[in-house]
XYZ file of C-alpha atoms in Angstrom:
475
model
C 0.000 0.000 0.000
C 1.373 3.439 -0.942
C 0.884 4.990 2.487
C 2.105 8.463 1.520
C -0.205 8.650 -1.487
C -3.198 7.321 0.426
C -2.617 9.724 3.302
C -2.494 12.701 1.000
C -6.290 12.637 0.439
C -6.153 15.655 -1.812
C -3.869 17.478 0.666
C -2.981 20.136 -1.888
C -6.569 21.065 -2.666
C -7.601 24.403 -1.229
C -10.933 23.915 0.485
C -12.148 26.425 3.028
C -14.451 23.842 4.589
C -11.523 21.651 5.634
C -10.541 21.496 9.272
C -7.008 22.567 10.089
C -4.824 21.915 13.088
C -2.682 24.976 12.291
C 0.259 23.108 13.764
C 3.502 25.097 14.055
C 6.469 23.973 11.947
C 9.389 21.924 13.243
C 11.715 23.707 15.649
C 14.751 21.911 14.292
C 14.686 22.141 10.502
C 17.700 20.299 9.055
C 19.949 20.805 12.091
C 20.124 17.093 12.948
C 20.128 15.811 9.377
C 23.472 17.513 8.728
C 25.235 15.906 11.711
C 28.506 14.113 10.891
C 29.477 11.385 13.353
C 32.855 12.171 15.057
C 34.418 8.704 15.048
C 37.678 9.738 16.742
C 35.868 11.483 19.597
C 33.580 8.492 20.104
C 36.521 6.071 20.202
C 38.283 8.260 22.768
C 35.194 8.266 24.986
C 34.871 4.491 24.627
C 38.467 3.876 25.741
C 38.017 6.082 28.786
C 34.739 4.400 29.696
C 36.356 0.956 29.626
C 39.225 2.137 31.799
C 36.972 3.837 34.343
C 34.550 0.902 34.367
C 37.201 -1.262 36.028
C 37.775 1.378 38.696
C 34.064 1.591 39.406
C 33.823 -2.207 39.681
C 36.672 -2.191 42.208
C 34.944 0.489 44.281
C 31.693 -1.476 44.244
C 33.469 -4.623 45.465
C 35.258 -2.723 48.246
C 32.031 -1.066 49.371
C 30.588 -4.499 50.226
C 32.738 -4.482 53.354
C 30.502 -1.767 54.785
C 26.742 -2.386 54.204
C 25.832 1.306 54.583
C 28.543 2.380 52.165
C 27.442 -0.339 49.751
C 23.845 0.893 49.746
C 24.940 4.490 49.190
C 27.222 3.494 46.340
C 24.570 1.427 44.573
C 22.201 4.367 45.014
C 24.636 6.588 43.157
C 25.050 4.039 40.368
C 21.361 3.359 39.839
C 19.772 6.498 41.353
C 17.487 4.327 43.522
C 15.009 5.467 46.133
C 16.253 3.976 49.308
C 14.331 4.613 52.523
C 13.669 3.244 56.026
C 10.565 3.207 58.159
C 9.961 6.806 59.212
C 7.131 6.221 61.706
C 7.397 6.150 65.495
C 5.697 3.711 67.880
C 2.483 5.762 67.747
C 2.227 5.404 64.008
C 3.067 9.039 63.388
C 5.885 10.298 61.234
C 8.897 11.034 63.404
C 9.319 14.679 64.372
C 13.084 14.280 64.015
C 12.518 13.933 60.282
C 11.717 17.624 60.029
C 15.446 18.376 60.131
C 16.373 15.653 57.645
C 15.544 17.195 54.281
C 17.322 14.487 52.313
C 15.445 11.815 54.285
C 12.109 13.496 53.585
C 13.034 13.764 49.908
C 13.872 10.043 49.785
C 10.549 9.150 51.372
C 8.710 11.483 48.986
C 10.337 9.763 46.003
C 9.482 6.355 47.456
C 5.816 7.312 47.813
C 5.420 7.137 44.028
C 6.074 3.393 44.189
C 2.801 2.953 46.061
C 0.325 0.219 45.105
C -3.369 -0.145 45.930
C -3.895 -0.429 49.699
C -0.430 0.956 50.501
C -1.671 3.403 53.125
C 1.729 4.240 54.643
C 3.188 5.472 51.361
C 0.009 7.404 50.547
C 0.234 9.167 53.912
C 3.953 9.694 53.382
C 3.268 11.426 50.075
C 0.986 14.026 51.685
C 3.362 14.506 54.648
C 6.564 14.825 52.637
C 5.187 17.040 49.870
C 3.979 19.634 52.365
C 7.353 19.646 54.127
C 9.371 19.786 50.920
C 7.448 22.776 49.605
C 8.570 24.791 52.630
C 12.060 23.237 52.722
C 12.730 24.252 49.117
C 12.572 27.921 50.110
C 14.816 27.478 53.157
C 17.507 25.238 51.642
C 20.629 26.144 49.700
C 20.086 27.013 46.038
C 21.550 23.662 44.953
C 19.357 21.561 47.253
C 16.358 23.845 46.725
C 16.547 23.376 42.953
C 16.836 19.616 43.445
C 13.714 19.621 45.637
C 11.751 21.783 43.208
C 12.657 19.442 40.345
C 11.382 16.492 42.377
C 8.133 18.295 43.178
C 7.581 19.001 39.476
C 8.523 15.492 38.344
C 9.609 12.758 40.792
C 12.356 10.400 39.732
C 9.914 7.502 39.271
C 7.947 9.480 36.656
C 10.940 10.850 34.776
C 12.665 9.239 31.805
C 15.991 7.627 32.792
C 18.186 9.650 30.437
C 16.823 13.041 31.548
C 17.000 12.069 35.208
C 20.582 10.867 34.815
C 21.622 14.124 33.151
C 20.000 16.249 35.861
C 21.500 14.123 38.610
C 25.020 14.480 37.172
C 24.721 18.253 37.600
C 23.314 17.891 41.120
C 25.919 15.352 42.208
C 28.750 17.487 40.860
C 27.944 20.072 43.538
C 28.095 17.503 46.356
C 31.199 18.084 48.479
C 31.369 14.371 49.295
C 31.098 13.317 45.643
C 33.131 10.444 44.209
C 35.135 12.116 41.424
C 35.914 8.841 39.663
C 32.248 7.926 39.496
C 31.341 11.451 38.371
C 33.919 11.356 35.567
C 32.705 7.908 34.509
C 29.089 9.146 34.342
C 30.010 12.251 32.329
C 32.151 10.479 29.743
C 29.647 7.667 29.300
C 26.802 10.173 28.881
C 28.701 12.017 26.151
C 29.653 8.749 24.453
C 26.072 7.515 24.266
C 24.879 10.987 23.238
C 26.968 10.737 20.062
C 25.246 7.462 19.168
C 21.818 8.962 19.786
C 22.645 12.020 17.708
C 23.732 9.765 14.863
C 20.419 7.880 15.049
C 18.498 11.144 15.057
C 20.490 12.314 12.044
C 19.639 9.134 10.122
C 15.949 9.479 11.012
C 15.884 13.146 10.044
C 17.369 12.403 6.616
C 14.893 9.539 6.136
C 12.013 11.848 6.992
C 13.283 14.643 4.764
C 13.741 12.252 1.832
C 10.103 11.171 2.060
C 9.110 14.827 1.513
C 5.915 14.365 3.504
C 6.298 17.841 5.001
C 5.558 19.206 1.533
C 3.066 16.550 0.446
C 1.130 16.512 3.736
C 1.523 20.069 5.057
C -1.382 19.698 7.482
C 0.471 17.073 9.570
C 2.739 17.743 12.538
C 6.416 17.718 11.523
C 7.775 16.131 14.694
C 10.382 13.460 13.906
C 12.750 14.895 16.545
C 10.082 14.865 19.241
C 9.086 11.303 18.313
C 12.675 10.122 18.622
C 12.926 11.987 21.941
C 9.998 9.915 23.246
C 11.279 6.622 21.831
C 14.697 7.340 23.347
C 12.905 7.619 26.680
C 11.629 4.038 26.324
C 15.101 2.507 26.160
C 18.235 4.533 25.581
C 20.859 1.778 25.756
C 23.128 1.519 22.665
C 22.172 -2.114 21.949
C 18.536 -1.113 21.318
C 19.262 1.238 18.412
C 17.250 -0.854 15.920
C 14.213 -0.842 18.200
C 14.396 2.941 18.655
C 14.720 3.567 14.933
C 11.895 1.251 13.878
C 9.543 2.409 16.619
C 10.202 6.036 15.691
C 9.336 5.373 12.044
C 6.245 3.369 12.946
C 5.053 6.037 15.380
C 5.558 8.731 12.739
C 3.194 6.920 10.366
C 0.616 6.525 13.140
C 0.909 10.273 13.741
C 0.319 10.972 10.033
C -2.843 8.868 10.092
C -3.986 10.583 13.289
C -3.521 14.055 11.815
C -5.268 13.018 8.600
C -8.336 11.887 10.521
C -8.334 14.695 13.085
C -7.106 17.756 11.234
C -7.678 17.445 7.493
C -9.790 14.794 5.811
C -13.523 15.096 5.219
C -15.695 12.336 6.613
C -16.185 10.945 3.097
C -12.411 10.754 2.579
C -12.017 9.145 5.995
C -14.501 6.425 5.013
C -12.569 5.713 1.794
C -9.246 5.519 3.612
C -10.654 3.276 6.356
C -12.132 0.934 3.762
C -8.793 0.795 1.944
C -6.945 -0.215 5.120
C -9.608 -2.779 6.027
C -9.222 -4.418 2.597
C -5.430 -4.535 2.858
C -4.423 -8.219 2.804
C -0.771 -8.174 1.773
C 0.979 -11.307 2.976
C 3.684 -9.289 4.717
C 1.084 -7.590 6.874
C -0.970 -10.698 7.575
C 2.126 -12.532 8.803
C 2.966 -9.957 11.487
C 2.948 -11.546 14.963
C 0.265 -9.434 16.598
C -2.789 -7.420 15.651
C -1.202 -4.351 17.204
C 1.346 -4.399 14.373
C -1.403 -3.703 11.839
C -2.984 -0.350 11.286
C -6.418 -1.901 11.142
C -7.465 -1.634 14.802
C -6.138 1.900 15.180
C -7.734 3.084 11.924
C -11.039 1.423 12.781
C -11.164 3.335 16.089
C -10.086 6.595 14.410
C -13.045 6.105 12.093
C -15.389 5.692 15.057
C -14.192 9.015 16.473
C -14.610 10.694 13.089
C -18.162 9.370 12.881
C -18.937 10.746 16.359
C -17.608 14.139 15.259
C -19.553 14.065 12.000
C -22.788 13.292 13.865
C -21.989 15.642 16.795
C -22.388 12.640 19.076
C -20.952 12.701 22.596
C -20.532 9.110 23.801
C -20.481 8.083 27.417
C -17.093 8.230 29.092
C -16.987 4.442 29.320
C -17.747 4.080 25.594
C -15.151 6.710 24.748
C -12.400 5.055 26.809
C -13.055 1.635 25.259
C -12.400 3.121 21.831
C -9.812 5.629 23.030
C -7.397 3.035 24.390
C -6.744 2.049 20.773
C -6.615 5.596 19.363
C -3.941 6.479 21.911
C -1.690 4.428 19.608
C 0.066 2.918 22.595
C -0.763 -0.667 21.725
C 0.903 -0.310 18.337
C 3.886 1.587 19.758
C 4.417 -1.046 22.445
C 4.404 -3.858 19.916
C 6.782 -1.979 17.626
C 9.155 -1.338 20.531
C 9.577 -5.126 20.934
C 11.384 -5.197 17.578
C 15.068 -5.898 18.052
C 14.465 -7.531 21.442
C 14.316 -11.103 20.174
C 16.131 -12.412 23.245
C 13.138 -11.537 25.428
C 10.281 -10.753 23.017
C 9.009 -13.765 21.124
C 5.594 -15.168 20.241
C 4.585 -15.660 23.900
C 5.421 -12.056 24.753
C 3.403 -10.740 21.798
C 0.510 -12.902 22.945
C 0.901 -11.453 26.451
C 0.750 -7.969 24.950
C -2.287 -8.889 22.881
C -4.095 -10.210 25.987
C -4.150 -6.613 27.275
C -2.957 -7.224 30.868
C -3.402 -4.628 33.596
C -0.116 -2.810 32.989
C -0.913 -2.434 29.271
C -4.397 -1.070 29.958
C -2.900 1.340 32.491
C -0.305 2.640 30.036
C -2.942 3.168 27.334
C -5.248 4.889 29.826
C -2.581 7.359 30.941
C -1.602 8.112 27.353
C -5.190 8.667 26.258
C -6.371 10.748 29.206
C -3.276 12.922 29.622
C -3.574 13.829 25.946
C -7.248 14.652 26.419
C -6.704 16.863 29.456
C -4.071 19.076 27.804
C -5.472 19.115 24.276
C -9.245 18.950 24.492
C -9.872 22.691 24.062
C -7.873 22.941 20.822
C -9.460 19.719 19.561
C -12.961 21.083 20.144
C -12.086 24.332 18.380
C -11.113 22.470 15.211
C -14.176 20.202 15.264
C -12.803 16.933 16.658
C -15.035 14.444 18.442
C -15.657 14.926 22.156
C -12.604 14.034 24.248
C -12.570 12.154 27.521
C -13.110 15.447 29.342
C -16.343 16.304 27.506
C -17.594 12.720 27.774
C -16.946 12.647 31.521
C -18.680 16.003 31.951
C -21.753 14.721 30.139
C -21.940 11.306 31.808
C -21.645 12.685 35.343
C -23.148 16.144 34.738
C -20.187 17.994 36.238
C -18.006 20.981 35.350
C -14.896 20.870 33.176
C -12.679 21.590 36.193
C -14.224 18.759 38.206
C -13.977 16.341 35.268
C -10.264 17.078 34.881
C -9.717 16.560 38.610
C -11.431 13.173 38.465
C -9.461 12.119 35.369
C -6.214 13.073 37.110
C -7.232 10.898 40.056
C -7.756 8.019 37.604
C -4.248 8.495 36.251
C -2.804 8.368 39.768
C -4.727 5.139 40.404
C -3.565 3.418 37.207
C 0.050 4.284 38.089
C -0.541 1.983 41.060
C -1.662 -0.711 38.615
C 1.656 -0.275 36.810
C 3.622 -0.503 40.064
C 1.757 -3.650 41.083
C 2.472 -5.468 37.841
C 6.162 -4.554 38.095
C 6.440 -5.840 41.672
C 4.481 -9.072 41.325
C 5.312 -12.095 39.144
C 4.004 -11.865 35.576
C 4.550 -13.753 32.339
C 6.535 -10.848 30.901
C 10.312 -10.402 31.362
C 11.343 -7.451 33.526
C 12.997 -5.783 30.529
C 9.622 -5.518 28.779
C 7.914 -4.281 31.932
C 10.599 -1.629 32.292
C 10.085 -0.653 28.662
C 6.381 -0.103 29.278
C 7.040 1.921 32.431
C 9.450 4.101 30.468
C 6.830 4.670 27.770
C 4.467 6.050 30.419
C 7.309 8.149 31.836
C 7.890 9.624 28.387
C 4.175 10.456 28.292
C 4.471 12.256 31.622
C 7.267 14.389 30.161
C 5.435 15.179 26.908
C 2.218 16.206 28.682
C 3.781 17.880 31.729
C 2.408 21.100 33.222
C -0.689 21.168 31.059
C 1.263 21.242 27.774
C 1.094 19.026 24.706
C 4.775 19.082 23.782
C 4.199 16.946 20.711
C 1.862 19.479 19.146
C 3.570 22.590 20.609
C 7.122 21.347 21.270
C 8.638 24.443 22.918
C 8.279 22.902 26.391
C 10.686 20.055 25.545
C 13.113 22.087 23.446
C 15.546 22.399 26.366
C 15.362 18.642 27.038
C 16.122 17.862 23.397
C 19.128 20.167 23.552
C 20.251 18.642 26.849
C 20.076 15.076 25.545
C 21.195 15.435 21.927
C 23.123 18.685 21.503
C 24.876 19.861 24.677
C 27.718 17.690 25.889
C 28.324 17.332 29.610
C 31.297 19.565 30.549
C 34.130 17.301 31.658
C 36.190 17.780 34.812
C 39.573 19.480 34.491
């Protein structure tokens, strides 16, 4: 199927009755496409990493002699949340904690690992957040900034690569820092950054060569932002193929989404949906899971288009059932398994297809966070009712109250995710971690009431931090 041609749906025709997303152009132009990989610099970083790796291993082995030192060292390596019981014999949080800002911060971070029925961590969250808000104003600038960052986005809800980069800067200001470990972290970050920048350059050239920006001008030109999100799922060098393929696959899903939501007439949508439904190419039929086909996603896009055409506002429950597919997360998750043959085979695709709790939770967060930040713009351009409007109608409540209730749902499904990661499942931990990271990337994209995919200014600094600015090395 000629996807580009089919998506065009008379894109160049001037028709005043067409809807338009009026999406801003790419922030990056050809800046990444022109990148030339510095082989000598990369090889130098690699040699230093290998040398320092042995030193770090030796320090880890020596730290085992002292259990407390060992825990602190592992914390620095993995950036864990490590905490003790902070309650006294009366079941109240210890008053001595008030002077232990770092202890309160650790407990606050740990509270995001809560599962259903975990009352202590829920109480700890309320207690620690209130204390940290006041402590941030009374602490040193370095510690205050660290606290404020945690209040905006806790470590558990941040993507690993961003959190690592921020923590390098924070740790550098620690008087008791381990300089060998700091140097190791900096050089390794810069080394991996070069690989990521090369991948982004390849993707940018691929996207430019397709010329879809000219052929489909109504669509969001966001290949950099897509790669930014896919990099958040798994950043390790050995998963380059997975990142590249998932980025390409997600870009095509985005094109279809924009065609349905921001350009095509309902008649054109019907023709395109029928064309996808009739698609029976052997290569597509042999894919291991239904999520790898466009059919389910397109079918649900069509349902939303029909609701919009008929000005129908479904119940919230009906909307969510359809919306879990239109979030695109099922397809993205399946695509992200590519290149992970050592852990993702037929059984794992079947597990994904069975829609377990953690998968439903990830789709729910993706769908509803998008709805909360984007529903006003969507209504202005004539989209179908979002989850916010459907919730308002079903429960006869205000927009503000509906958003509050949806945000509570998101907090609850995070507990579903935590539960599935802590209890035995059929899926390997690597795949569970991948899914958690996908939700973390969602948290970053839709942070602070923004839709950084549609209006990417809010993640511009993160893109620069991860793919442009090298970490300054120690003298």
